[in-house]
Amino acid sequence: MHRPRLTTGERMGDFDDINARGLVLVGCGRMGGAMLTGWLARGLEPGSATVIDPKIADGWKGRGLRLNAPLPDDPAVLVLAVKPQMMADALGGMPRLGETLVISVAAGTTIATFEDAFPGAAIVRVMPNTPAAIGQGISAMIGNGAATEAHLDLAETLMRAVGRVVRLDHEDQMDAVTGLSGSGPAYVFHLIEAMAKAGEAQGLPPALSLELARMTVAGAGALAIEDDEDPGVLRENVTSPGGTTAAGLKVLMDPETGLPPLMARTVAAATERGRELGRGGK
Ligand SMILES: NC(=O)C1=CN([C@@H]2O[C@H](COP(=O)(O)OP(=O)(O)OC[C@H]3O[C@@H](n4cnc5c(N)ncnc54)[C@H](OP(=O)(O)O)[C@@H]3O)[C@@H](O)[C@H]2O)C=CC1
Ligand SMILES: O=C(O)[C@@H]1CCC=N1
């Protein structure tokens, strides 16, 4: 099975340069907050992190972070984690930075937009996902022409602190990545909801049905990683000839009405929305 290059795990020492020069995080909501949690757990010194967010959540206060403080002159990295629709505002407030690597995790917003805002800067566009909050994310990244291997390694160090990392060949893959793995956790959570409802429809109590659905998705996901086996083989391992799974999959895998065409439309819609946001859509 073809697998892209994946890296995971990180040594504490890899934050040395970031701790010395500083990290700036602009936008500390769901995604920025998830990443910051992982970085602090992996060796980012709180006093090296300047966090800019006008409505910073109370949970971040009193932890030694530099909250809404003046930016350092030449931080190692500036991470932009505001909504694409807020990006122009956020960029408008940025001072000129020295040799700082600029990382954006925003859906849609293109490298060209950041090149206009930070002429000559090394820029890495990253698409993470929220399982980063528990170190189980997957991030895809691509750099601009000014981003050296050292810049890409620095971005990878940060993203490896919150999960696995894949490098893309072209920026135009980023919208499909967003539609698949960036948005994907929401699809999986909805799968849990739909399975739980389906169990209820067959007479199970709601709490029991939700527990069965949640652990089934979590366990199957963990097995898919641990076993390193093609998911089709894992599926066949569950499917006894003439058994219950075969009866269920006949419905789920129907090429006209089953999950494949539905998932194709789902990922296509999310991908197209990423493209729209990239064109400046609101
Ligand atoms: N959530 C996800 O699963 C993923 C999100 N992303 C990307 O991450 C980015 C952030 O998304 P998410 O974390 O969900 O959004 P959130 O709204 O949770 O977080 C964004 C934060 O930025 C704050 N903010 C708004 N404007 C500014 C500004 N000018 N300067 C500093 N902070 C500002 C917001 O404050 P306020 O609420 O007051 O506006 C908010 O706290 C988006 O670009 C999204 O595409 C990428 C992958 C996955
Ligand atoms: O919904 C969004 O636009 C963001 C990007 C990927 C996940 N959340």
Coordinates of N, CA and C in Angstrom, one line a residue, residues 140-237:
A140 N -1.0 18.3 7.1 CA -0.4 18.3 5.8 C 0.3 19.7 5.6
M141 N 1.5 19.8 5.0 CA 2.1 21.1 4.9 C 2.8 21.3 3.5
I142 N 2.9 22.5 3.1 CA 3.6 22.9 1.9 C 4.2 24.3 2.1
G143 N 5.4 24.5 1.7 CA 6.1 25.8 1.8 C 6.1 26.6 0.6
N144 N 6.4 27.9 0.7 CA 6.6 28.7 -0.5 C 8.1 28.6 -1.0
G145 N 8.4 29.3 -2.0 CA 9.7 29.3 -2.6 C 10.8 29.7 -1.6
A146 N 10.5 30.6 -0.7 CA 11.5 31.1 0.2 C 11.7 30.1 1.4
A147 N 10.8 29.1 1.5 CA 11.0 28.2 2.7 C 12.0 27.2 2.4
T148 N 13.1 27.2 3.2 CA 14.2 26.3 3.1 C 13.8 24.9 3.8
E149 N 14.7 23.9 3.6 CA 14.5 22.7 4.3 C 14.5 22.9 5.8
A150 N 15.3 23.9 6.3 CA 15.3 24.2 7.7 C 14.0 24.7 8.2
H151 N 13.4 25.6 7.3 CA 12.0 26.2 7.7 C 11.0 25.0 7.7
L152 N 11.1 24.2 6.7 CA 10.1 23.1 6.7 C 10.3 22.1 7.9
D153 N 11.5 21.9 8.3 CA 11.8 21.1 9.5 C 11.2 21.7 10.7
L154 N 11.4 23.1 10.8 CA 10.9 23.8 12.0 C 9.3 23.7 12.0
A155 N 8.7 23.8 10.9 CA 7.2 23.7 10.8 C 6.8 22.2 11.2
E156 N 7.6 21.3 10.7 CA 7.3 19.9 11.0 C 7.5 19.6 12.5
T157 N 8.5 20.2 13.1 CA 8.8 20.0 14.5 C 7.5 20.4 15.3
L158 N 7.0 21.6 14.9 CA 5.8 22.1 15.6 C 4.6 21.2 15.4
M159 N 4.4 20.7 14.2 CA 3.2 19.9 13.9 C 3.3 18.5 14.4
R160 N 4.6 18.0 14.5 CA 4.8 16.7 15.0 C 4.5 16.6 16.5
A161 N 4.6 17.8 17.2 CA 4.3 17.8 18.6 C 2.8 17.5 18.9
V162 N 2.0 17.6 17.8 CA 0.5 17.4 18.0 C 0.0 16.3 17.1
G163 N 0.9 15.4 16.6 CA 0.4 14.3 15.7 C 1.4 14.0 14.6
R164 N 0.8 13.4 13.6 CA 1.7 13.1 12.4 C 1.7 14.2 11.4
V165 N 2.7 14.1 10.5 CA 2.8 15.2 9.5 C 3.0 14.5 8.1
V166 N 2.4 15.1 7.1 CA 2.7 14.7 5.7 C 3.1 16.0 4.9
R167 N 4.0 15.8 4.0 CA 4.3 17.0 3.2 C 3.7 16.8 1.8
L168 N 3.1 17.9 1.3 CA 2.4 17.9 0.0 C 3.4 18.3 -1.1
D169 N 3.0 17.9 -2.3 CA 3.9 18.3 -3.5 C 3.5 19.6 -4.1
H170 N 2.1 19.9 -4.0 CA 1.6 21.1 -4.6 C 0.6 21.8 -3.7
E171 N 0.6 23.1 -3.7 CA -0.4 23.8 -2.8 C -1.8 23.5 -3.2
D172 N -2.0 23.2 -4.6 CA -3.4 22.9 -5.0 C -4.0 21.6 -4.4
Q173 N -3.2 20.8 -3.7 CA -3.7 19.7 -3.0 C -4.4 20.1 -1.7
M174 N -4.1 21.3 -1.2 CA -4.5 21.7 0.1 C -6.0 21.7 0.3
D175 N -6.8 22.1 -0.7 CA -8.2 22.2 -0.5 C -8.8 20.8 -0.3
A176 N -8.3 19.8 -1.1 CA -8.8 18.5 -0.9 C -8.4 17.9 0.5
V177 N -7.1 18.2 0.9 CA -6.7 17.8 2.2 C -7.7 18.4 3.3
T178 N -8.0 19.7 3.1 CA -8.9 20.3 4.1 C -10.3 19.6 4.1
G179 N -10.8 19.3 2.9 CA -12.1 18.6 2.8 C -12.0 17.2 3.3
L180 N -10.8 16.6 3.3 CA -10.7 15.2 3.8 C -10.3 15.2 5.3
S181 N -9.1 15.6 5.6 CA -8.6 15.4 7.0 C -8.9 16.6 7.9
G182 N -8.9 17.8 7.3 CA -9.1 19.0 8.1 C -10.6 19.0 8.7
S183 N -11.5 18.7 7.8 CA -12.9 18.7 8.2 C -13.3 17.3 8.7
G184 N -12.5 16.3 8.3 CA -12.8 14.9 8.5 C -13.3 14.5 9.9
P185 N -12.7 15.0 11.0 CA -13.1 14.6 12.3 C -14.6 14.9 12.5
A186 N -15.2 15.9 11.9 CA -16.6 16.2 12.0 C -17.4 15.1 11.3
Y187 N -16.9 14.6 10.2 CA -17.6 13.5 9.5 C -17.7 12.2 10.5
V188 N -16.5 12.0 11.1 CA -16.5 10.8 12.0 C -17.4 11.0 13.2
F189 N -17.4 12.2 13.8 CA -18.3 12.4 14.9 C -19.8 12.2 14.4
H190 N -20.1 12.7 13.2 CA -21.4 12.5 12.7 C -21.7 11.0 12.5
L191 N -20.7 10.2 12.1 CA -20.9 8.8 11.9 C -21.3 8.2 13.3
I192 N -20.6 8.6 14.3 CA -20.9 8.1 15.7 C -22.4 8.5 16.0
E193 N -22.8 9.7 15.7 CA -24.2 10.1 16.0 C -25.2 9.3 15.2
A194 N -24.8 9.0 13.9 CA -25.8 8.3 13.0 C -25.8 6.8 13.5
M195 N -24.7 6.2 13.8 CA -24.7 4.8 14.3 C -25.5 4.7 15.6
A196 N -25.3 5.7 16.5 CA -26.1 5.7 17.8 C -27.6 5.7 17.5
K197 N -28.0 6.6 16.6 CA -29.4 6.8 16.3 C -29.9 5.5 15.7
A198 N -29.1 4.9 14.8 CA -29.6 3.6 14.2 C -29.7 2.5 15.2
G199 N -28.8 2.5 16.2 CA -29.0 1.5 17.3 C -30.3 1.7 18.0
E200 N -30.5 3.0 18.3 CA -31.8 3.3 19.0 C -33.0 2.8 18.2
A201 N -32.9 3.0 16.9 CA -34.1 2.6 16.1 C -34.3 1.1 16.1
Q202 N -33.2 0.4 16.5 CA -33.4 -1.1 16.6 C -33.7 -1.5 18.1
G203 N -34.0 -0.5 18.9 CA -34.5 -0.8 20.3 C -33.5 -0.6 21.4
L204 N -32.3 -0.1 21.1 CA -31.3 0.0 22.2 C -31.6 1.3 22.9
P205 N -31.3 1.3 24.3 CA -31.4 2.6 25.0 C -30.4 3.6 24.5
P206 N -30.7 4.9 24.4 CA -29.8 5.9 23.8 C -28.4 5.9 24.4
A207 N -28.2 5.8 25.7 CA -26.9 5.9 26.3 C -26.1 4.7 25.9
L208 N -26.7 3.5 25.9 CA -26.0 2.3 25.6 C -25.6 2.4 24.1
S209 N -26.5 2.8 23.3 CA -26.3 2.9 21.8 C -25.1 3.8 21.5
L210 N -25.1 5.0 22.2 CA -24.0 6.0 22.0 C -22.7 5.4 22.4
E211 N -22.7 4.7 23.6 CA -21.4 4.1 24.0 C -20.9 3.0 23.1
L212 N -21.8 2.2 22.5 CA -21.4 1.2 21.6 C -20.9 1.8 20.3
A213 N -21.5 2.9 19.8 CA -21.1 3.6 18.6 C -19.8 4.2 18.8
R214 N -19.6 4.9 19.9 CA -18.4 5.7 20.2 C -17.2 4.8 20.3
M215 N -17.3 3.7 21.0 CA -16.2 2.8 21.2 C -15.9 2.0 19.9
T216 N -16.9 1.7 19.1 CA -16.7 1.0 17.9 C -15.9 1.8 16.9
V217 N -16.2 3.1 16.8 CA -15.5 4.0 15.9 C -14.0 4.2 16.5
A218 N -13.9 4.4 17.8 CA -12.6 4.6 18.4 C -11.7 3.4 18.2
G219 N -12.3 2.2 18.5 CA -11.6 0.9 18.5 C -11.2 0.6 17.0
A220 N -12.1 0.8 16.1 CA -11.8 0.5 14.7 C -10.7 1.5 14.2
G221 N -10.8 2.7 14.6 CA -9.7 3.7 14.2 C -8.4 3.3 14.7
A222 N -8.4 2.9 16.0 CA -7.1 2.5 16.6 C -6.5 1.3 16.0
L223 N -7.4 0.3 15.6 CA -7.0 -0.9 15.0 C -6.4 -0.6 13.6
A224 N -7.1 0.3 12.9 CA -6.6 0.7 11.5 C -5.2 1.3 11.6
I225 N -4.8 1.9 12.6 CA -3.5 2.5 12.8 C -2.5 1.4 13.3
E226 N -2.9 0.7 14.3 CA -2.0 -0.3 15.0 C -1.7 -1.4 14.1
D227 N -2.6 -1.9 13.3 CA -2.5 -3.1 12.5 C -1.7 -2.8 11.2
D228 N -1.7 -1.5 10.8 CA -1.1 -1.1 9.6 C -1.5 -1.9 8.4
E229 N -2.7 -2.4 8.4 CA -3.3 -3.3 7.3 C -4.2 -2.4 6.5
D230 N -4.3 -2.8 5.2 CA -5.3 -2.1 4.3 C -6.7 -2.2 5.0
P231 N -7.4 -1.0 5.0 CA -8.7 -1.0 5.7 C -9.7 -2.0 5.0
G232 N -9.5 -2.3 3.7 CA -10.4 -3.2 3.0 C -10.2 -4.6 3.6
V233 N -9.0 -5.0 4.0 CA -8.7 -6.3 4.6 C -9.3 -6.3 6.0
L234 N -9.1 -5.2 6.8 CA -9.7 -5.2 8.1 C -11.3 -5.3 8.0
R235 N -11.8 -4.7 7.0 CA -13.3 -4.8 6.8 C -13.7 -6.3 6.5
E236 N -12.9 -6.9 5.6 CA -13.2 -8.3 5.3 C -13.0 -9.2 6.5
N237 N -12.1 -8.9 7.4 CA -11.9 -9.7 8.7 C -13.2 -9.7 9.5

